[in-house]
PDB file of C-alpha atoms in Angstrom:
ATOM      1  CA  UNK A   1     121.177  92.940  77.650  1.00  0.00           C
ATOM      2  CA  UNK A   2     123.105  96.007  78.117  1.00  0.00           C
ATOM      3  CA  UNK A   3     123.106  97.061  82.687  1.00  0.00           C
ATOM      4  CA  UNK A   4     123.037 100.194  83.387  1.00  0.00           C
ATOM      5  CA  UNK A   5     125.578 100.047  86.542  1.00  0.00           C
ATOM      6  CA  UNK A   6     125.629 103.727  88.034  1.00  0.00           C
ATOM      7  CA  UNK A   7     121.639 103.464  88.270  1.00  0.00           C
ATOM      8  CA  UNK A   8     121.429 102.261  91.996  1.00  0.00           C
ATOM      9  CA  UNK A   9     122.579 105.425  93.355  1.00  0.00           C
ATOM     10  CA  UNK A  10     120.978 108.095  91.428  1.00  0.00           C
ATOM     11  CA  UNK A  11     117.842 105.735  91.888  1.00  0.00           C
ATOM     12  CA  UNK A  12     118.155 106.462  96.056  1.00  0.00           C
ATOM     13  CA  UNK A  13     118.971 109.987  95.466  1.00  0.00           C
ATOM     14  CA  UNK A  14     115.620 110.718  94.044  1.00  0.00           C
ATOM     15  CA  UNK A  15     113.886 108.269  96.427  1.00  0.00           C
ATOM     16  CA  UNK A  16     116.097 110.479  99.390  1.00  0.00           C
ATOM     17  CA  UNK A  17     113.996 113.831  98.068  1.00  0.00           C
ATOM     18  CA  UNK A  18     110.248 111.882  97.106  1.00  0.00           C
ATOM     19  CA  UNK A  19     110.341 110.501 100.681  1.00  0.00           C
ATOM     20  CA  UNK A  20     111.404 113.274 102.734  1.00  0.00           C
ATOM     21  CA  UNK A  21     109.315 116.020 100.927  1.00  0.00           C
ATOM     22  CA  UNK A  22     105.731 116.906 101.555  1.00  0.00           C
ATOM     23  CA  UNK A  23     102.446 115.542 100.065  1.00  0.00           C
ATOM     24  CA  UNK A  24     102.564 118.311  97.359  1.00  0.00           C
ATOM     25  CA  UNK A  25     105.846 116.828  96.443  1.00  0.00           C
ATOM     26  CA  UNK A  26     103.551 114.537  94.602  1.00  0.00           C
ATOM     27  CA  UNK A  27     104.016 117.079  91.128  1.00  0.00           C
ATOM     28  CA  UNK A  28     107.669 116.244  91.640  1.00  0.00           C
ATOM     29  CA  UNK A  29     110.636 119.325  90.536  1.00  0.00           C
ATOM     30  CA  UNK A  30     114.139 120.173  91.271  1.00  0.00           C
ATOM     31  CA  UNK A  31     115.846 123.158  90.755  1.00  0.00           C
ATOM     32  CA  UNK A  32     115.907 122.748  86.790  1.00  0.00           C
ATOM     33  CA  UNK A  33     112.782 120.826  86.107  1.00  0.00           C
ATOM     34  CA  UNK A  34     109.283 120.280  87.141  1.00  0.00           C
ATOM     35  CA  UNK A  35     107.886 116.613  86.719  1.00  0.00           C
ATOM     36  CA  UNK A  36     104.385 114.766  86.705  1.00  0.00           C
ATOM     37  CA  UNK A  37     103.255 112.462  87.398  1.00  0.00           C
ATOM     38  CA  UNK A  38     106.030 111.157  89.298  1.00  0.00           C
ATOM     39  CA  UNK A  39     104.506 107.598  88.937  1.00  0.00           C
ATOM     40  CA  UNK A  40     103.352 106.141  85.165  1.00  0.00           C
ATOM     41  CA  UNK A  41     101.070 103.580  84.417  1.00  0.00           C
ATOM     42  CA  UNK A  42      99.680 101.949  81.290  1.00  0.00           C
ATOM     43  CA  UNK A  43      96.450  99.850  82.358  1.00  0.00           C
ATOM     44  CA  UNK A  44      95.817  97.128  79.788  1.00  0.00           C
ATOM     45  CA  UNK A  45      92.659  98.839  78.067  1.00  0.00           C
ATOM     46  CA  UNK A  46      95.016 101.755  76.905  1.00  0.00           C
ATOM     47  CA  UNK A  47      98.200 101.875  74.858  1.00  0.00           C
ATOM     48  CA  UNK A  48      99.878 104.575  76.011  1.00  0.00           C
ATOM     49  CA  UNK A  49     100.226 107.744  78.861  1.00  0.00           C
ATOM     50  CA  UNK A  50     101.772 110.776  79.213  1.00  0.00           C
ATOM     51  CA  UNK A  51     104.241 112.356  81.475  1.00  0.00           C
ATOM     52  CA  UNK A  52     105.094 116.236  81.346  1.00  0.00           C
ATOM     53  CA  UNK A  53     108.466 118.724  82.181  1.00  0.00           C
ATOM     54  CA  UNK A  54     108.734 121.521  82.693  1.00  0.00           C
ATOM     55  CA  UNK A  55     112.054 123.649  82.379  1.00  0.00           C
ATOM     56  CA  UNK A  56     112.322 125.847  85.750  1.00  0.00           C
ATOM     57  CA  UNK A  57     115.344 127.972  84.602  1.00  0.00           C
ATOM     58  CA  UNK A  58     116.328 130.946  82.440  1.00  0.00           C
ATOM     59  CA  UNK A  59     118.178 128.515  80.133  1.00  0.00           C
ATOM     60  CA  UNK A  60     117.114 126.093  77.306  1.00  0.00           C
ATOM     61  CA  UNK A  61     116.728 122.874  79.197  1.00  0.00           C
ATOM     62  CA  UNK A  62     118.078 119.616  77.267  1.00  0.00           C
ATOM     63  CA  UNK A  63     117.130 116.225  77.832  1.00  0.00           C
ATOM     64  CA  UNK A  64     116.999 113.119  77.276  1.00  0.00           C
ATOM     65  CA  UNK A  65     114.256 110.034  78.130  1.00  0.00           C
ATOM     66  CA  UNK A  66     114.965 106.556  77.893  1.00  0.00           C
ATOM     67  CA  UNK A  67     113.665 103.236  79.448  1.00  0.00           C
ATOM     68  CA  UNK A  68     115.000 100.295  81.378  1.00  0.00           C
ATOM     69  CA  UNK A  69     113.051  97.036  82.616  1.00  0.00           C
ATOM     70  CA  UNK A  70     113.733  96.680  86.685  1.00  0.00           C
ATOM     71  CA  UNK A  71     113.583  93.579  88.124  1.00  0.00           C
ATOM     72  CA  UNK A  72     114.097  92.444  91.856  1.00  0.00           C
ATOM     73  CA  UNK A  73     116.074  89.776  92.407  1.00  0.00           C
ATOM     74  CA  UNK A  74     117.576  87.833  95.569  1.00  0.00           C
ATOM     75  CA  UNK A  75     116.493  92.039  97.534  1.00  0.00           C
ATOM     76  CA  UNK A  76     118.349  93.965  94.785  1.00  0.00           C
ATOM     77  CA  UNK A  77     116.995  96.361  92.118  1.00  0.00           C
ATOM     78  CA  UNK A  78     118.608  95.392  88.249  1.00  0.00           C
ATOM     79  CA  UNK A  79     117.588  97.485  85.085  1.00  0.00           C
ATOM     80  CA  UNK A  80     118.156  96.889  81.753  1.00  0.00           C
ATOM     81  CA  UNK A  81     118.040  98.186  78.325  1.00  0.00           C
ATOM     82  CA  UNK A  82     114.327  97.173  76.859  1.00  0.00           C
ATOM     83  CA  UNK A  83     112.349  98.210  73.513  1.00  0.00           C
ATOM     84  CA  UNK A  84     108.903  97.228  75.297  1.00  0.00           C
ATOM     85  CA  UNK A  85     108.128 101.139  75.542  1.00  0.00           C
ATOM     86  CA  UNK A  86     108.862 103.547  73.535  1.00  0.00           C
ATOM     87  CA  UNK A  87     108.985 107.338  74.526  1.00  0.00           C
ATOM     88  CA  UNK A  88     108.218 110.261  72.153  1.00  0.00           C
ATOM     89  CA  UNK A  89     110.038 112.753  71.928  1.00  0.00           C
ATOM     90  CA  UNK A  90     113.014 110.994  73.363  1.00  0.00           C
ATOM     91  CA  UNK A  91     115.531 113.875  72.954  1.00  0.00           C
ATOM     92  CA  UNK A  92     114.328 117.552  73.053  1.00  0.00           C
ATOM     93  CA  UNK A  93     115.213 120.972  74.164  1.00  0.00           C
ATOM     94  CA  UNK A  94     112.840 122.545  76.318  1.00  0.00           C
ATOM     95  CA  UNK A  95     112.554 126.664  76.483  1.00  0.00           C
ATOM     96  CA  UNK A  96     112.988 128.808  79.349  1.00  0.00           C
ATOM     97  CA  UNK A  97     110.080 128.293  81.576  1.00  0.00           C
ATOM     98  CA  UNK A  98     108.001 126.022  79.044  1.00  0.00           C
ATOM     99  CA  UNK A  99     106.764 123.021  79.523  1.00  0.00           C
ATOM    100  CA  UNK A 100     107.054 119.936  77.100  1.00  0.00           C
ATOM    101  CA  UNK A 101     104.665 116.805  76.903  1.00  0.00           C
ATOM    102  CA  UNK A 102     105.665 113.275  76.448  1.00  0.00           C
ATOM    103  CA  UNK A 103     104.081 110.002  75.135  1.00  0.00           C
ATOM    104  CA  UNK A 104     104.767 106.465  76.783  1.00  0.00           C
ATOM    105  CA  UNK A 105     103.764 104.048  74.146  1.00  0.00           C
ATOM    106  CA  UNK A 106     103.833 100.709  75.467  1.00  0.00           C
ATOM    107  CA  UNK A 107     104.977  97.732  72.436  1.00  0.00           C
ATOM    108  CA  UNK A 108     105.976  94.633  74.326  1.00  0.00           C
ATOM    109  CA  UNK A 109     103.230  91.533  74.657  1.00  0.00           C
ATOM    110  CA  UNK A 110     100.275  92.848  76.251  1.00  0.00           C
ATOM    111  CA  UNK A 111      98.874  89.200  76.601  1.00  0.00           C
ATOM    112  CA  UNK A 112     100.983  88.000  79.100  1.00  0.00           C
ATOM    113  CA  UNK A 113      98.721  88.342  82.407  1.00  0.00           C
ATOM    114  CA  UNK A 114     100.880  89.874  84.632  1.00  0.00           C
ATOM    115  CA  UNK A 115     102.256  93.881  85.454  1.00  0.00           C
ATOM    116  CA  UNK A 116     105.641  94.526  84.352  1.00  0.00           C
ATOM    117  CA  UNK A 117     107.646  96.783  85.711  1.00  0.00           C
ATOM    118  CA  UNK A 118     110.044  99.792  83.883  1.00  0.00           C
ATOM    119  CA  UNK A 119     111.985 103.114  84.923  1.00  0.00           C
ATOM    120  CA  UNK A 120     111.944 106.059  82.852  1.00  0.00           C
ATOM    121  CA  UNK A 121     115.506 107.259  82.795  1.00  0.00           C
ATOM    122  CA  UNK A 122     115.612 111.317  82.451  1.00  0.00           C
ATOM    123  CA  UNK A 123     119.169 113.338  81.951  1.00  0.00           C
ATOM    124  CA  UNK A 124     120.035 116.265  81.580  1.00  0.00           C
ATOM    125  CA  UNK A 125     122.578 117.005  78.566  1.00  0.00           C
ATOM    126  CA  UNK A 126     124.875 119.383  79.221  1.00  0.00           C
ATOM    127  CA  UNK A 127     125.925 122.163  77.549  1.00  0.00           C
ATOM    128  CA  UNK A 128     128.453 122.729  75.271  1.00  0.00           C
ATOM    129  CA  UNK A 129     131.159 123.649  77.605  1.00  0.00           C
ATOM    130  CA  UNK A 130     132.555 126.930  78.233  1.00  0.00           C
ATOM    131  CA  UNK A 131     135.913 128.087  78.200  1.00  0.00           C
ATOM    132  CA  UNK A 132     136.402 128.962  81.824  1.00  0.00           C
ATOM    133  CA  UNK A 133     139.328 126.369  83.063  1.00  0.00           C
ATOM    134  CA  UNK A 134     138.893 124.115  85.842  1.00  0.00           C
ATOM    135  CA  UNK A 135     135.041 124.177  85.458  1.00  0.00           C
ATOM    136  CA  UNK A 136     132.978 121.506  85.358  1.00  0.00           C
ATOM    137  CA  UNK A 137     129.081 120.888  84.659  1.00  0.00           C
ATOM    138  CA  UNK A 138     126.604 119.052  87.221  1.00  0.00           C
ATOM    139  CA  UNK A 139     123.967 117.290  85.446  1.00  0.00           C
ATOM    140  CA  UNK A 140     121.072 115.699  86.563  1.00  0.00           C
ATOM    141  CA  UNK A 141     119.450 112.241  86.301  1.00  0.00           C
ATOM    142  CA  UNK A 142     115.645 111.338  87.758  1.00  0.00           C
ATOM    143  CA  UNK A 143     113.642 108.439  87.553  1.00  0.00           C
ATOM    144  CA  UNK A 144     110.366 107.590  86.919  1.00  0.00           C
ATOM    145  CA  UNK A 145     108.646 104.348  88.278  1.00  0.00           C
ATOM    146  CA  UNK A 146     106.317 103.040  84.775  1.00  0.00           C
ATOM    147  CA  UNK A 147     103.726  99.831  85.737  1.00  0.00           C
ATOM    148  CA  UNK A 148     101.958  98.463  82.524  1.00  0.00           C
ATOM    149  CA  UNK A 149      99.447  96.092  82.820  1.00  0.00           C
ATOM    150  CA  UNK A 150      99.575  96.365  86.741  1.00  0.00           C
ATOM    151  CA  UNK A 151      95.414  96.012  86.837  1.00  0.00           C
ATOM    152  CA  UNK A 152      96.227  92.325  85.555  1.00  0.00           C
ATOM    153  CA  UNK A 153      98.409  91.135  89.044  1.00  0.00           C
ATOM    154  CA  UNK A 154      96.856  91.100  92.292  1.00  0.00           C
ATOM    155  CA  UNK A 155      97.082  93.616  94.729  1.00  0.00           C
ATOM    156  CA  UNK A 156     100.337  93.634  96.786  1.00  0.00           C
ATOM    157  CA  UNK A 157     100.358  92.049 100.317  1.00  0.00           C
ATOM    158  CA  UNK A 158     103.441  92.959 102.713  1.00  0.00           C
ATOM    159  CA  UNK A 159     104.860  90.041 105.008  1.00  0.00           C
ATOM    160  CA  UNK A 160     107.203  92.055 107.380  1.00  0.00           C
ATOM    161  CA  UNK A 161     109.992  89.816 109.803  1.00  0.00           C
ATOM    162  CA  UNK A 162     113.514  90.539 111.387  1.00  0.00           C
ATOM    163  CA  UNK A 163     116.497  88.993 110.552  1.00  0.00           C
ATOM    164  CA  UNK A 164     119.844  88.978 111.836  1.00  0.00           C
ATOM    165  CA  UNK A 165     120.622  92.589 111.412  1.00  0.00           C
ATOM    166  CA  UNK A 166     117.906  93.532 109.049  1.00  0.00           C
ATOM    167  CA  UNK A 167     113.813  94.284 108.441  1.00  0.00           C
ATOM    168  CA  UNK A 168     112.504  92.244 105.158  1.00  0.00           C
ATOM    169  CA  UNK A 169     109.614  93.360 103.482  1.00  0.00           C
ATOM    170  CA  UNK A 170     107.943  90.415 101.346  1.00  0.00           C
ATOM    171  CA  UNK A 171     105.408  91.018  98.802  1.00  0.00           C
ATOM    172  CA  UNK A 172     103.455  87.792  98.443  1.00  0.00           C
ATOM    173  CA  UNK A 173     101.039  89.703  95.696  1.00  0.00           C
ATOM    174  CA  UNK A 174     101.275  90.334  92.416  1.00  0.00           C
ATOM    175  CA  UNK A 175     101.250  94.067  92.117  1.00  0.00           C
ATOM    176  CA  UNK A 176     103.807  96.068  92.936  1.00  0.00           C
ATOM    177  CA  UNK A 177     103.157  97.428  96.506  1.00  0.00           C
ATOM    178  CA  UNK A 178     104.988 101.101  97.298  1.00  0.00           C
ATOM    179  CA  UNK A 179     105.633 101.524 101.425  1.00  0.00           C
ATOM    180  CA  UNK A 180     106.298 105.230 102.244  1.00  0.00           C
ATOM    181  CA  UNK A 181     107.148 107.192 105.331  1.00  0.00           C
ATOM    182  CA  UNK A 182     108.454 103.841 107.075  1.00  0.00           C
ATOM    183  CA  UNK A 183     109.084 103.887 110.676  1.00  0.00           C
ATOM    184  CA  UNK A 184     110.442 101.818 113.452  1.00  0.00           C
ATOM    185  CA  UNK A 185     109.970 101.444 116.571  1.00  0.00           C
ATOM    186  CA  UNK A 186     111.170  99.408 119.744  1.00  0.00           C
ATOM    187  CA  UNK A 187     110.050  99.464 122.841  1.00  0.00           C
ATOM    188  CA  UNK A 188     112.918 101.969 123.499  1.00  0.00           C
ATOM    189  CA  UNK A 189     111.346 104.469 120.996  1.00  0.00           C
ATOM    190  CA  UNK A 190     111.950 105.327 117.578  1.00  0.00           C
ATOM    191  CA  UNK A 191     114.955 103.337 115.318  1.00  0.00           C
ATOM    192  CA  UNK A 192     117.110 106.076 113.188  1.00  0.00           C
ATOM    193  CA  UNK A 193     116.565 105.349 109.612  1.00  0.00           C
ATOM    194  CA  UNK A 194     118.831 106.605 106.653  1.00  0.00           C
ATOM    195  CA  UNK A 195     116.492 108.662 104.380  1.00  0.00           C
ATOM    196  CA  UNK A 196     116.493 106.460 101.602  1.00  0.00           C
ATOM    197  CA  UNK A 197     115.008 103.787 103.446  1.00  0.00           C
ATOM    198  CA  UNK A 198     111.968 105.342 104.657  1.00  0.00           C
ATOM    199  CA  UNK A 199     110.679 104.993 100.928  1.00  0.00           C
ATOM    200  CA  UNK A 200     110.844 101.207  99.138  1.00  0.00           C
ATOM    201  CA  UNK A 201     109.096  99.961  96.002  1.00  0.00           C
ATOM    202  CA  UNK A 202     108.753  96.025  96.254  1.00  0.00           C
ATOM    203  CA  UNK A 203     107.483  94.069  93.373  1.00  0.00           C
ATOM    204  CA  UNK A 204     104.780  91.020  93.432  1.00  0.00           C
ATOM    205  CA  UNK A 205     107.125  87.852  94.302  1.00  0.00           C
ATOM    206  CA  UNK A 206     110.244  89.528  95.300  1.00  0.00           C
ATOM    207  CA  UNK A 207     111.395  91.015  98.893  1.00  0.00           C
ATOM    208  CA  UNK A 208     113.464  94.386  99.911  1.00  0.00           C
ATOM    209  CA  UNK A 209     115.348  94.644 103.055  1.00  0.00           C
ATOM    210  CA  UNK A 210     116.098  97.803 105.443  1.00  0.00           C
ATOM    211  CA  UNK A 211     119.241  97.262 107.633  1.00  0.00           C
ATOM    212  CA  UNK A 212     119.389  97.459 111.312  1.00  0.00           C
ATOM    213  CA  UNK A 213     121.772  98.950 113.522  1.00  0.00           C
ATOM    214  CA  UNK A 214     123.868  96.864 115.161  1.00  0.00           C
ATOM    215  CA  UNK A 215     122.658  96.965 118.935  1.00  0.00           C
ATOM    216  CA  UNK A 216     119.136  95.468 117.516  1.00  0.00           C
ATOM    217  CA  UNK A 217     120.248  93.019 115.814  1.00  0.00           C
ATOM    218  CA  UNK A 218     117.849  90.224 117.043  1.00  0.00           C
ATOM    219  CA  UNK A 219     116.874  91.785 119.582  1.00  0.00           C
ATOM    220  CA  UNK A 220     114.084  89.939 121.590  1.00  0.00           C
ATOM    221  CA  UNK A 221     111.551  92.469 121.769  1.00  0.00           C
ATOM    222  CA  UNK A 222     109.751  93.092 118.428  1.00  0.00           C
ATOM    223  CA  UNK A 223     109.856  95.754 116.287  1.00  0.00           C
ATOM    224  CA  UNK A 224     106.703  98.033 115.250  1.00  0.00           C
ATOM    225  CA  UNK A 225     106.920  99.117 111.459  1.00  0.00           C
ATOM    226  CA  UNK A 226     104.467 102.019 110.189  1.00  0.00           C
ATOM    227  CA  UNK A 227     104.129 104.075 106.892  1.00  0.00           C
ATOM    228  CA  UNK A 228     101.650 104.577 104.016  1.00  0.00           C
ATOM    229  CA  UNK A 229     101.480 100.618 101.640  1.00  0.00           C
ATOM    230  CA  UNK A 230     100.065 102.224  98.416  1.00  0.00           C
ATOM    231  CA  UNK A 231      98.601 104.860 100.288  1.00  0.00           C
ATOM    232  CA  UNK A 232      96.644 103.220 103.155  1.00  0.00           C
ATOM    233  CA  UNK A 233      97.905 103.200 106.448  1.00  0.00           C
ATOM    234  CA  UNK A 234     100.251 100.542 106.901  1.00  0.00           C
ATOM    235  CA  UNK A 235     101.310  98.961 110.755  1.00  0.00           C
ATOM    236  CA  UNK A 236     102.403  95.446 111.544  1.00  0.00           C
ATOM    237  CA  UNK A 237     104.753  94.070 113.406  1.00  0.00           C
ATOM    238  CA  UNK A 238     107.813  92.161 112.530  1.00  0.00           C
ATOM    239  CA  UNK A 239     107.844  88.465 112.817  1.00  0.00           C
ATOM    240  CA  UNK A 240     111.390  87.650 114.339  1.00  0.00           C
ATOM    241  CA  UNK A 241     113.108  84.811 112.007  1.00  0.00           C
ATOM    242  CA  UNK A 242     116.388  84.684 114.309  1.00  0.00           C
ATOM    243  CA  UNK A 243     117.262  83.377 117.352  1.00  0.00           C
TER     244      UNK A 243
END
């Protein structure tokens, strides 16, 4: 299977803007395109769902929408290419200030009893280029989390512990739980996150970790961790696994 390598980083760019926006947030845009829902699911009584953009600009807004199975493995996020879902239309240009629909068909097994997991890939294709020399074209890429068959699994269930120099989040469920607006705290006060940790997906079976800074590493005092698990209030406190 065919890895799509520069995926990790535009992946915690858009989790960088989700997590440090507001509740409305939750209809999802940028400064060339509207989104929503910003999280897909196909429960195993349907076939398919839609998703929705909607060009913000002046401009005819091109783009294009592909899929990639994520996995977890050993804390890290890997995609690859997959025909399990299928997207319709996958290339189109969208007109100033319209809005285009779009159907997520689902095709893998459905019989296998457990939620598997997919990103929706979006980019922008550029236009032709102009003849102005020395330019160059930003284009954008945002993803889209996709569950099907996520009412099969059991619901997540977050085991939180420190290790030398990091927080783990386990997820001893089935389901993949999403943890938003994390915090930490010491007895000292708050610990300074970067602001792509404050928002982590981790899937049923696999584990995500935030890193520390340096002066906490293992420290003796525990460490308070807060946010929204799926969005219920979330608080526990970390085990300590180092000594």
């Amino acid at each position: 299977m065919k890895h799509l390598s520069p995926f990790p980083l535009l992946f915690a760019l858009i989790c960088s803007a989700v997590s440090s926006a507001s509740p409305a947030f939750a209809q999802g845009f940028t400064a060339s395109m509207n989104i929503t829902p910003l999280r897909l699911e196909v429960p195993s009584q349907n076939a398919s769902t839609q998703m929705q953009i909607r060009n913000r600009t002046a401009a005819k807004l091109d783009v294009q929408l592909r899929v990639f199975e994520w996995r977890q493995v050993e804390g890290s996020d890997q995609y690859a290419e997959s025909e399990d879902v299928a997207i319709s239309p996958s290339i189109v240009s969208i007109d100033p200030r319209q809005a285009q629909a779009f159907h997520v068909i689902a095709l893998g097994k459905r019989d296998i009893k457990a939620e598997k997991r997919y990103r929706v890939v979006i980019d922008e294709i550029p236009a032709e280029p102009k003849a102005n020399a020395g330019a160059a074209r930003t284009t954008l890429r945002l993803t889209v989390p996709l569950f099907v068959d996520r009412d099969k699994g059991a619901k997540g269930t977050l085991k939180v512990s420190e290790k030398v120099g990091a927080i783990r989040f386990q997820n001893t469920g089935e389901q993949t739980a999403r943890l938003a607006q994390i915090s930490l705290n010491s007895k000292d006060g708050p610990i300074a996150l970067q602001t792509n940790d404050t928002l982590r997906y981790i899937q049923g079976g696999s584990w995500v970790e935030i890193a520390l800074p340096q002066e906490l590493t293992c420290n003796p005092d525990p460490i308070q961790v807060a946010g929204l698990a799926d969005h219920q209030a979330y608080d526990a406190t970390a085990e300590q696994t180092c000594s």
